[in-house]
Short mmCIF file of C-alpha atoms in Angstrom, two decimals:
data_model
loop_
_atom_site.label_atom_id
_atom_site.label_comp_id
_atom_site.label_asym_id
_atom_site.label_seq_id
_atom_site.Cartn_x
_atom_site.Cartn_y
_atom_site.Cartn_z
CA UNK A 224 0.00 0.00 0.00
CA UNK A 225 1.32 3.46 -0.88
CA UNK A 226 1.93 4.82 2.62
CA UNK A 227 4.58 4.72 5.30
CA UNK A 228 4.08 1.98 7.88
CA UNK A 229 6.75 3.32 10.24
CA UNK A 230 5.61 5.04 13.41
CA UNK A 231 6.53 8.57 14.39
CA UNK A 232 6.90 10.11 17.82
CA UNK A 233 6.47 13.65 16.51
CA UNK A 234 3.57 15.45 18.12
CA UNK A 235 0.78 15.94 15.57
CA UNK A 236 -2.78 17.19 15.57
CA UNK A 237 -4.03 14.10 13.72
CA UNK A 238 -2.39 10.69 13.33
CA UNK A 239 -4.03 8.00 11.20
CA UNK A 240 -3.81 4.19 11.29
CA UNK A 241 -5.40 2.62 8.19
CA UNK A 242 -5.46 -0.76 6.50
CA UNK A 243 -7.11 -0.28 3.08
CA UNK A 244 -6.46 1.91 0.07
CA UNK A 245 -9.80 3.67 0.63
CA UNK A 246 -8.90 4.42 4.22
CA UNK A 247 -5.44 5.61 3.22
CA UNK A 248 -6.89 8.01 0.64
CA UNK A 249 -9.30 9.57 3.13
CA UNK A 250 -6.71 9.78 5.91
CA UNK A 251 -4.07 11.29 3.62
CA UNK A 252 -6.50 13.98 2.55
CA UNK A 253 -7.47 14.71 6.17
CA UNK A 254 -3.85 15.03 7.26
CA UNK A 255 -2.84 17.20 4.28
CA UNK A 256 -5.79 19.56 4.72
CA UNK A 257 -4.97 19.76 8.43
CA UNK A 258 -1.42 20.86 7.68
CA UNK A 259 0.24 17.54 8.51
CA UNK A 260 2.66 15.31 6.61
CA UNK A 261 3.11 11.70 5.46
CA UNK A 262 4.85 10.73 8.72
CA UNK A 263 1.47 10.95 10.43
CA UNK A 264 -0.02 8.18 8.27
CA UNK A 265 0.54 4.58 9.37
CA UNK A 266 -0.61 1.07 8.55
CA UNK A 267 -2.17 -1.48 10.84
CA UNK A 268 -5.61 0.04 11.28
CA UNK A 269 -7.34 0.21 14.65
CA UNK A 270 -5.64 -2.91 15.98
CA UNK A 271 -2.25 -1.50 14.95
CA UNK A 272 -2.96 1.72 16.81
CA UNK A 273 -3.88 -0.29 19.91
CA UNK A 274 -0.66 -2.33 19.68
CA UNK A 275 1.40 0.84 19.39
CA UNK A 276 -0.55 2.73 22.02
CA UNK A 277 2.40 4.79 23.26
CA UNK A 278 3.11 6.12 19.77
CA UNK A 279 -0.57 6.73 19.12
CA UNK A 280 -0.77 8.84 22.29
CA UNK A 281 1.52 11.43 20.67
CA UNK A 282 -1.46 12.68 18.65
CA UNK A 283 -4.31 14.90 19.73
CA UNK A 284 -6.75 13.06 17.44
CA UNK A 285 -6.37 9.42 16.42
CA UNK A 286 -8.06 8.47 13.13
CA UNK A 287 -8.27 4.67 12.91
CA UNK A 288 -9.81 2.24 10.42
CA UNK A 289 -11.63 -0.91 11.58
CA UNK A 290 -10.69 -3.09 8.62
CA UNK A 291 -11.59 -6.75 9.18
CA UNK A 292 -11.97 -6.54 12.97
CA UNK A 293 -15.28 -7.66 14.44
CA UNK A 294 -17.33 -4.91 16.09
CA UNK A 295 -16.61 -6.44 19.50
CA UNK A 296 -12.85 -6.39 18.98
CA UNK A 297 -13.02 -2.88 17.50
CA UNK A 298 -14.85 -1.65 20.60
CA UNK A 299 -12.23 -3.22 22.86
CA UNK A 300 -9.45 -1.50 20.93
CA UNK A 301 -11.26 1.84 21.20
CA UNK A 302 -11.81 1.40 24.93
CA UNK A 303 -8.14 0.46 25.40
CA UNK A 304 -6.96 3.56 23.54
CA UNK A 305 -9.40 5.88 25.29
CA UNK A 306 -8.36 4.59 28.70
CA UNK A 307 -4.85 5.82 27.87
CA UNK A 308 -6.06 9.29 26.93
CA UNK A 309 -6.55 8.99 23.16
CA UNK A 310 -9.36 10.76 21.34
CA UNK A 311 -10.43 8.29 18.67
CA UNK A 312 -12.36 8.77 15.42
CA UNK A 313 -13.15 5.49 13.68
CA UNK A 314 -13.57 4.73 9.96
CA UNK A 315 -15.22 1.59 8.60
CA UNK A 316 -17.36 -0.05 5.95
CA UNK A 317 -20.32 -0.98 8.20
CA UNK A 318 -23.14 1.57 8.03
CA UNK A 319 -25.67 0.19 10.53
CA UNK A 320 -26.81 2.10 13.62
CA UNK A 321 -25.88 -0.75 15.99
CA UNK A 322 -22.21 -0.48 15.00
CA UNK A 323 -22.30 3.29 15.43
CA UNK A 324 -23.84 3.07 18.89
CA UNK A 325 -21.46 0.31 20.00
CA UNK A 326 -18.36 2.28 19.04
CA UNK A 327 -19.69 5.46 20.63
CA UNK A 328 -20.44 3.60 23.85
CA UNK A 329 -16.90 2.21 23.74
CA UNK A 330 -15.62 5.79 23.79
CA UNK A 331 -15.12 6.80 20.15
CA UNK A 332 -15.66 10.49 19.46
CA UNK A 333 -17.34 9.60 16.17
CA UNK A 334 -17.73 6.78 13.68
CA UNK A 335 -17.77 7.51 9.93
CA UNK A 336 -18.86 4.83 7.47
CA UNK A 337 -17.71 4.94 3.86
CA UNK A 338 -18.10 6.93 1.73
CA UNK A 339 -16.82 9.86 3.82
CA UNK A 340 -14.88 12.97 2.86
CA UNK A 341 -12.01 14.70 4.58
CA UNK A 342 -14.17 17.80 4.96
CA UNK A 343 -16.76 15.88 6.98
CA UNK A 344 -14.11 14.52 9.35
CA UNK A 345 -12.37 17.86 9.73
CA UNK A 346 -15.66 19.66 10.35
CA UNK A 347 -16.34 17.35 13.28
CA UNK A 348 -12.75 17.68 14.50
CA UNK A 349 -12.99 21.49 14.57
CA UNK A 350 -15.71 21.35 17.22
CA UNK A 351 -13.51 19.45 19.70
CA UNK A 352 -11.78 21.28 22.56
CA UNK A 353 -8.01 21.64 22.37
CA UNK A 354 -5.77 19.17 24.14
CA UNK A 355 -6.14 15.52 24.95
CA UNK A 356 -8.82 14.09 27.18
CA UNK A 357 -9.85 10.60 28.15
CA UNK A 358 -13.12 9.68 26.50
CA UNK A 359 -15.16 7.00 28.21
CA UNK A 360 -18.50 5.37 27.59
CA UNK A 361 -19.88 7.21 30.63
CA UNK A 362 -19.53 10.53 28.79
CA UNK A 363 -21.75 9.41 25.94
CA UNK A 364 -25.35 10.51 25.71
CA UNK A 365 -28.22 8.33 26.93
CA UNK A 366 -30.91 7.64 24.31
CA UNK A 367 -34.27 6.51 25.76
CA UNK A 368 -37.45 5.62 23.90
CA UNK A 369 -40.91 5.57 25.51
CA UNK A 370 -43.71 3.56 23.90
CA UNK A 371 -47.25 2.75 24.98
CA UNK A 372 -48.36 -0.84 24.41
CA UNK A 373 -51.91 0.46 23.97
CA UNK A 374 -53.49 3.87 23.45
CA UNK A 375 -54.36 5.99 26.48
CA UNK A 376 -51.90 4.45 28.93
CA UNK A 377 -49.91 7.65 29.50
CA UNK A 378 -46.74 7.01 27.49
CA UNK A 379 -46.50 10.64 26.35
CA UNK A 380 -47.17 11.83 29.89
CA UNK A 381 -44.37 9.60 31.16
CA UNK A 382 -41.92 10.77 28.45
CA UNK A 383 -42.65 14.41 29.25
CA UNK A 384 -42.26 14.00 33.02
CA UNK A 385 -39.16 11.84 32.64
CA UNK A 386 -37.54 14.55 30.49
CA UNK A 387 -38.28 17.20 33.13
CA UNK A 388 -36.90 14.93 35.85
CA UNK A 389 -33.74 14.20 33.84
CA UNK A 390 -33.12 17.94 33.45
CA UNK A 391 -34.12 18.93 36.99
CA UNK A 392 -31.43 19.95 39.48
CA UNK A 393 -33.08 17.58 41.98
CA UNK A 394 -33.26 14.79 39.39
CA UNK A 395 -30.72 13.94 36.72
CA UNK A 396 -29.41 17.51 36.33
CA UNK A 397 -28.46 16.77 32.73
CA UNK A 398 -28.95 18.67 29.50
CA UNK A 399 -31.97 16.90 28.03
CA UNK A 400 -33.84 16.81 24.71
CA UNK A 401 -37.44 15.61 24.41
CA UNK A 402 -38.39 14.47 20.90
CA UNK A 403 -42.09 14.06 20.03
CA UNK A 404 -42.05 11.42 17.28
CA UNK A 405 -45.84 11.46 16.88
CA UNK A 406 -45.92 13.68 13.80
CA UNK A 407 -49.66 13.20 13.32
CA UNK A 408 -51.03 13.96 16.79
CA UNK A 409 -48.07 14.81 19.06
CA UNK A 410 -49.19 17.07 21.92
CA UNK A 411 -46.14 18.01 24.00
CA UNK A 412 -46.13 21.62 22.77
CA UNK A 413 -49.88 21.93 23.44
CA UNK A 414 -49.65 20.31 26.88
CA UNK A 415 -46.92 22.73 27.93
CA UNK A 416 -48.60 25.78 26.33
CA UNK A 417 -45.64 26.40 24.04
CA UNK A 418 -45.27 27.13 20.35
CA UNK A 419 -44.93 24.14 18.06
CA UNK A 420 -41.42 23.70 16.71
CA UNK A 421 -41.68 23.96 12.94
CA UNK A 422 -37.96 23.27 12.72
CA UNK A 423 -38.63 19.61 13.57
CA UNK A 424 -39.54 18.77 9.97
CA UNK A 425 -36.53 20.68 8.67
CA UNK A 426 -34.34 18.72 11.09
CA UNK A 427 -35.84 15.41 9.94
CA UNK A 428 -35.13 16.27 6.31
CA UNK A 429 -31.56 17.48 6.92
CA UNK A 430 -30.20 16.07 10.22
CA UNK A 431 -26.63 16.77 9.07
CA UNK A 432 -27.36 20.48 9.50
CA UNK A 433 -27.88 20.20 13.23
CA UNK A 434 -25.43 22.17 15.32
CA UNK A 435 -25.71 24.49 18.33
CA UNK A 436 -26.94 27.37 16.18
CA UNK A 437 -29.61 25.22 14.53
CA UNK A 438 -30.77 23.85 17.90
CA UNK A 439 -31.01 27.32 19.42
CA UNK A 440 -33.07 28.54 16.48
CA UNK A 441 -35.43 25.59 16.01
CA UNK A 442 -36.03 23.86 19.36
CA UNK A 443 -38.31 25.16 22.09
CA UNK A 444 -36.24 25.80 25.21
CA UNK A 445 -38.14 25.21 28.44
CA UNK A 446 -35.13 26.07 30.59
CA UNK A 447 -31.35 26.05 30.32
CA UNK A 448 -31.22 22.24 30.51
CA UNK A 449 -34.39 21.12 28.69
CA UNK A 450 -35.42 21.61 25.06
CA UNK A 451 -37.95 19.85 22.87
CA UNK A 452 -39.17 19.22 19.33
CA UNK A 453 -42.95 18.80 18.84
CA UNK A 454 -44.98 19.65 15.76
CA UNK A 455 -48.06 18.16 14.10
CA UNK A 456 -48.06 17.63 10.36
CA UNK A 457 -50.98 19.09 8.40
CA UNK A 458 -53.90 16.71 7.94
CA UNK A 459 -53.71 15.02 4.56
CA UNK A 460 -49.89 15.08 4.48
CA UNK A 461 -47.90 11.86 4.66
CA UNK A 462 -45.85 11.73 7.87
CA UNK A 463 -43.83 8.70 6.75
CA UNK A 464 -41.55 10.71 4.49
CA UNK A 465 -40.47 12.68 7.56
CA UNK A 466 -40.33 9.69 9.92
CA UNK A 467 -37.58 8.11 7.82
CA UNK A 468 -35.19 10.80 9.09
CA UNK A 469 -35.85 10.08 12.77
CA UNK A 470 -32.93 7.68 13.35
CA UNK A 471 -30.53 10.08 11.62
CA UNK A 472 -31.92 12.97 13.68
CA UNK A 473 -31.30 11.25 17.02
CA UNK A 474 -27.60 10.83 16.23
CA UNK A 475 -26.62 14.54 16.11
CA UNK A 476 -29.11 15.41 18.87
CA UNK A 477 -27.28 12.88 21.03
CA UNK A 478 -24.03 14.74 20.35
CA UNK A 479 -25.51 17.96 21.78
CA UNK A 480 -27.50 16.63 24.76
CA UNK A 481 -26.58 14.31 27.64
CA UNK A 482 -30.03 12.66 27.54
CA UNK A 483 -32.41 12.22 24.60
CA UNK A 484 -35.93 11.01 25.40
CA UNK A 485 -38.10 10.11 22.41
CA UNK A 486 -41.87 9.69 22.65
CA UNK A 487 -42.48 6.87 20.14
CA UNK A 488 -45.93 5.76 18.93
CA UNK A 489 -46.10 2.00 18.36
CA UNK A 490 -46.52 2.26 14.61
CA UNK A 491 -43.56 4.63 14.24
CA UNK A 492 -41.39 2.38 16.39
CA UNK A 493 -42.13 -0.68 14.23
CA UNK A 494 -41.80 1.16 10.91
CA UNK A 495 -38.49 2.80 11.83
CA UNK A 496 -36.45 -0.15 13.10
CA UNK A 497 -33.21 1.85 12.82
CA UNK A 498 -34.46 3.95 15.75
CA UNK A 499 -34.51 0.85 17.98
CA UNK A 500 -30.94 0.00 16.99
CA UNK A 501 -29.83 3.41 18.28
CA UNK A 502 -31.57 3.30 21.68
CA UNK A 503 -29.89 2.51 24.98
CA UNK A 504 -33.19 1.82 26.77
CA UNK A 505 -36.83 1.38 25.78
CA UNK A 506 -39.54 2.04 28.37
CA UNK A 507 -42.76 0.11 27.63
CA UNK A 508 -45.90 1.44 29.29
CA UNK A 509 -48.26 -1.50 29.83
CA UNK A 510 -51.90 -1.37 30.96
CA UNK A 511 -52.97 -4.18 33.30
CA UNK A 512 -55.09 -5.87 30.64
CA UNK A 513 -54.87 -8.79 28.23
CA UNK A 514 -54.44 -6.77 25.02
CA UNK A 515 -51.74 -4.53 26.48
CA UNK A 516 -49.76 -7.45 27.88
CA UNK A 517 -50.03 -9.28 24.56
CA UNK A 518 -48.76 -6.22 22.71
CA UNK A 519 -45.90 -5.85 25.22
CA UNK A 520 -44.80 -9.45 24.69
CA UNK A 521 -44.77 -9.01 20.93
CA UNK A 522 -42.93 -5.68 21.10
CA UNK A 523 -40.30 -7.07 23.46
CA UNK A 524 -39.59 -9.97 21.13
CA UNK A 525 -39.42 -7.66 18.11
CA UNK A 526 -37.23 -5.02 19.80
CA UNK A 527 -34.76 -7.63 21.05
CA UNK A 528 -34.43 -8.94 17.49
CA UNK A 529 -33.54 -5.43 16.28
CA UNK A 530 -31.15 -4.62 19.14
CA UNK A 531 -30.08 -7.55 21.36
CA UNK A 532 -28.27 -5.16 23.73
CA UNK A 533 -31.33 -2.96 24.26
CA UNK A 534 -32.45 -2.56 27.87
CA UNK A 535 -36.24 -2.90 28.00
CA UNK A 536 -37.99 -1.47 31.08
CA UNK A 537 -41.63 -2.52 31.47
CA UNK A 538 -43.79 -0.06 33.42
CA UNK A 539 -47.33 -0.90 34.52
CA UNK A 540 -49.83 1.96 34.14
CA UNK A 541 -53.11 2.35 36.02
CA UNK A 542 -54.01 5.50 34.08
CA UNK A 543 -56.30 3.45 31.87
CA UNK A 544 -58.78 1.16 33.64
CA UNK A 545 -58.39 -2.37 32.33
CA UNK A 546 -58.67 -6.00 33.46
CA UNK A 547 -56.59 -5.34 36.60
CA UNK A 548 -54.14 -8.17 36.06
CA UNK A 549 -51.71 -8.59 38.94
CA UNK A 550 -48.08 -7.55 38.70
CA UNK A 551 -47.10 -11.21 39.05
CA UNK A 552 -49.33 -12.21 36.14
CA UNK A 553 -47.89 -9.47 33.94
CA UNK A 554 -44.30 -10.35 34.88
CA UNK A 555 -44.93 -14.01 34.06
CA UNK A 556 -46.57 -13.17 30.72
CA UNK A 557 -43.86 -10.84 29.42
CA UNK A 558 -40.99 -12.86 30.87
CA UNK A 559 -39.24 -10.05 32.73
CA UNK A 560 -39.52 -7.93 35.85
CA UNK A 561 -41.45 -4.66 36.05
CA UNK A 562 -39.40 -1.51 36.61
CA UNK A 563 -42.17 0.63 38.16
CA UNK A 564 -45.91 1.12 38.61
CA UNK A 565 -47.62 4.36 37.55
CA UNK A 566 -50.60 5.03 39.85
CA UNK A 567 -53.87 6.63 38.81
CA UNK A 568 -53.84 10.32 39.80
CA UNK A 569 -56.85 12.09 38.27
CA UNK A 570 -57.00 15.16 40.55
CA UNK A 571 -53.27 15.89 40.50
CA UNK A 572 -53.10 15.32 36.75
CA UNK A 573 -56.02 17.68 36.11
CA UNK A 574 -54.33 20.44 38.11
CA UNK A 575 -51.02 19.92 36.34
CA UNK A 576 -52.66 20.02 32.89
CA UNK A 577 -54.55 23.21 33.74
CA UNK A 578 -51.29 24.81 34.79
CA UNK A 579 -49.56 23.50 31.61
CA UNK A 580 -46.83 22.01 33.77
CA UNK A 581 -45.50 18.48 34.23
CA UNK A 582 -46.54 16.48 37.28
CA UNK A 583 -42.99 16.26 38.62
CA UNK A 584 -42.90 20.07 38.93
CA UNK A 585 -46.53 20.88 39.78
CA UNK A 586 -47.09 17.93 42.14
CA UNK A 587 -43.55 16.86 43.15
CA UNK A 588 -44.72 14.95 46.20
CA UNK A 589 -47.38 12.94 44.39
CA UNK A 590 -47.12 9.15 44.02
CA UNK A 591 -46.87 9.65 40.26
CA UNK A 592 -43.85 11.97 40.59
CA UNK A 593 -42.17 9.46 42.91
CA UNK A 594 -42.77 6.72 40.33
CA UNK A 595 -41.02 8.88 37.72
CA UNK A 596 -38.00 9.05 40.02
CA UNK A 597 -38.02 5.25 40.26
CA UNK A 598 -38.17 4.93 36.47
CA UNK A 599 -35.28 7.36 36.05
CA UNK A 600 -33.17 5.39 38.53
CA UNK A 601 -33.91 2.18 36.64
CA UNK A 602 -33.08 3.85 33.31
CA UNK A 603 -29.61 5.00 34.34
CA UNK A 604 -28.79 1.93 36.43
CA UNK A 605 -26.22 -0.56 35.18
CA UNK A 606 -27.72 -3.77 33.77
CA UNK A 607 -28.42 -6.35 36.45
CA UNK A 608 -26.60 -9.13 34.63
CA UNK A 609 -22.89 -8.32 34.58
CA UNK A 610 -20.61 -10.38 32.39
CA UNK A 611 -17.43 -11.79 33.98
CA UNK A 612 -14.43 -9.52 33.64
CA UNK A 613 -12.26 -10.29 30.64
CA UNK A 614 -8.69 -9.43 29.83
CA UNK A 615 -8.44 -6.63 27.30
CA UNK A 616 -8.21 -7.49 23.62
CA UNK A 617 -4.62 -6.26 23.47
CA UNK A 618 -3.50 -8.38 26.42
CA UNK A 619 -5.36 -11.48 25.19
CA UNK A 620 -3.68 -11.32 21.77
CA UNK A 621 -0.27 -9.87 22.58
CA UNK A 622 0.12 -10.37 26.34
#
């Protein structure tokens, strides 16, 4: 291959480790446009960078190509490099959302699938702070979907209150985005007595345009930590053409916010399977009735097929009167434990709606608000089943 495979200890803004001609061409262009030289371009790809970790650390940005590594091994290499202080941008041929999310959780600053241009990589690189910093999976955004297994169970109400709790100083205290994915009848703007965000459809059509300026101009900002998108399409228009951009929208939104909570109607969730691949957790709101439990079982099976690593959190809702199945019966039917129970709260809910405020703010001491706190704790908690510790990829192969 036409590039130098020797390593260099010279400090450089960007150092690249590639293993294909396509990767070499992109990396060479990136380095040249960034004012670098050929000594900053190396062979070996991502695994080579991990083997030569001390040399790789001489760079501020490490551009590495996956090559033939499995996603699991690539993630281990990224984690190894990040633990040593590298800031890693990954290149690869795989273009699925699951690969993107896995590498981001492993600590990668960004993952670009081919075809990609030097300008796209450099544009992302320009937004990074100067100097080196350890990037860990804990610094990545948390993407949460909320879906009702039947209409009228309070899924939108839960999503709205969970977003407020995540942003609250007494809750998650994180910069949070609430995305209303019900383009036909989404009501978050109406419930909160705010203007609809017409920029939502523009964002769905061109998610690559999203930056801080675009967010400031097009999202509705409820406070300094909470913003939302919510807008109803005109009757007679086809919402599906806009829905197809939802998965691509969540990616840049996740770069700007610590938490992204998406209110997902069932039909949108099933039609846009790429959205499921990009979620960290999916909260299923289940009424205590036969139809709701049946729908939950089917959705759990389907969602696990799309994203085997997805954390699914069942929540029982009493907001809709139903067959009053017991928690034990529901747990047995869906094959997993229930994360929380949302109590019926007609009076408190009426007062909160009249004030155009979420329950967690208007009635913070209510049983419903306490249940939201329980759901938040379950959402951010580490998975219950922890895999046995393994030696790192580098030590297993070269140790």
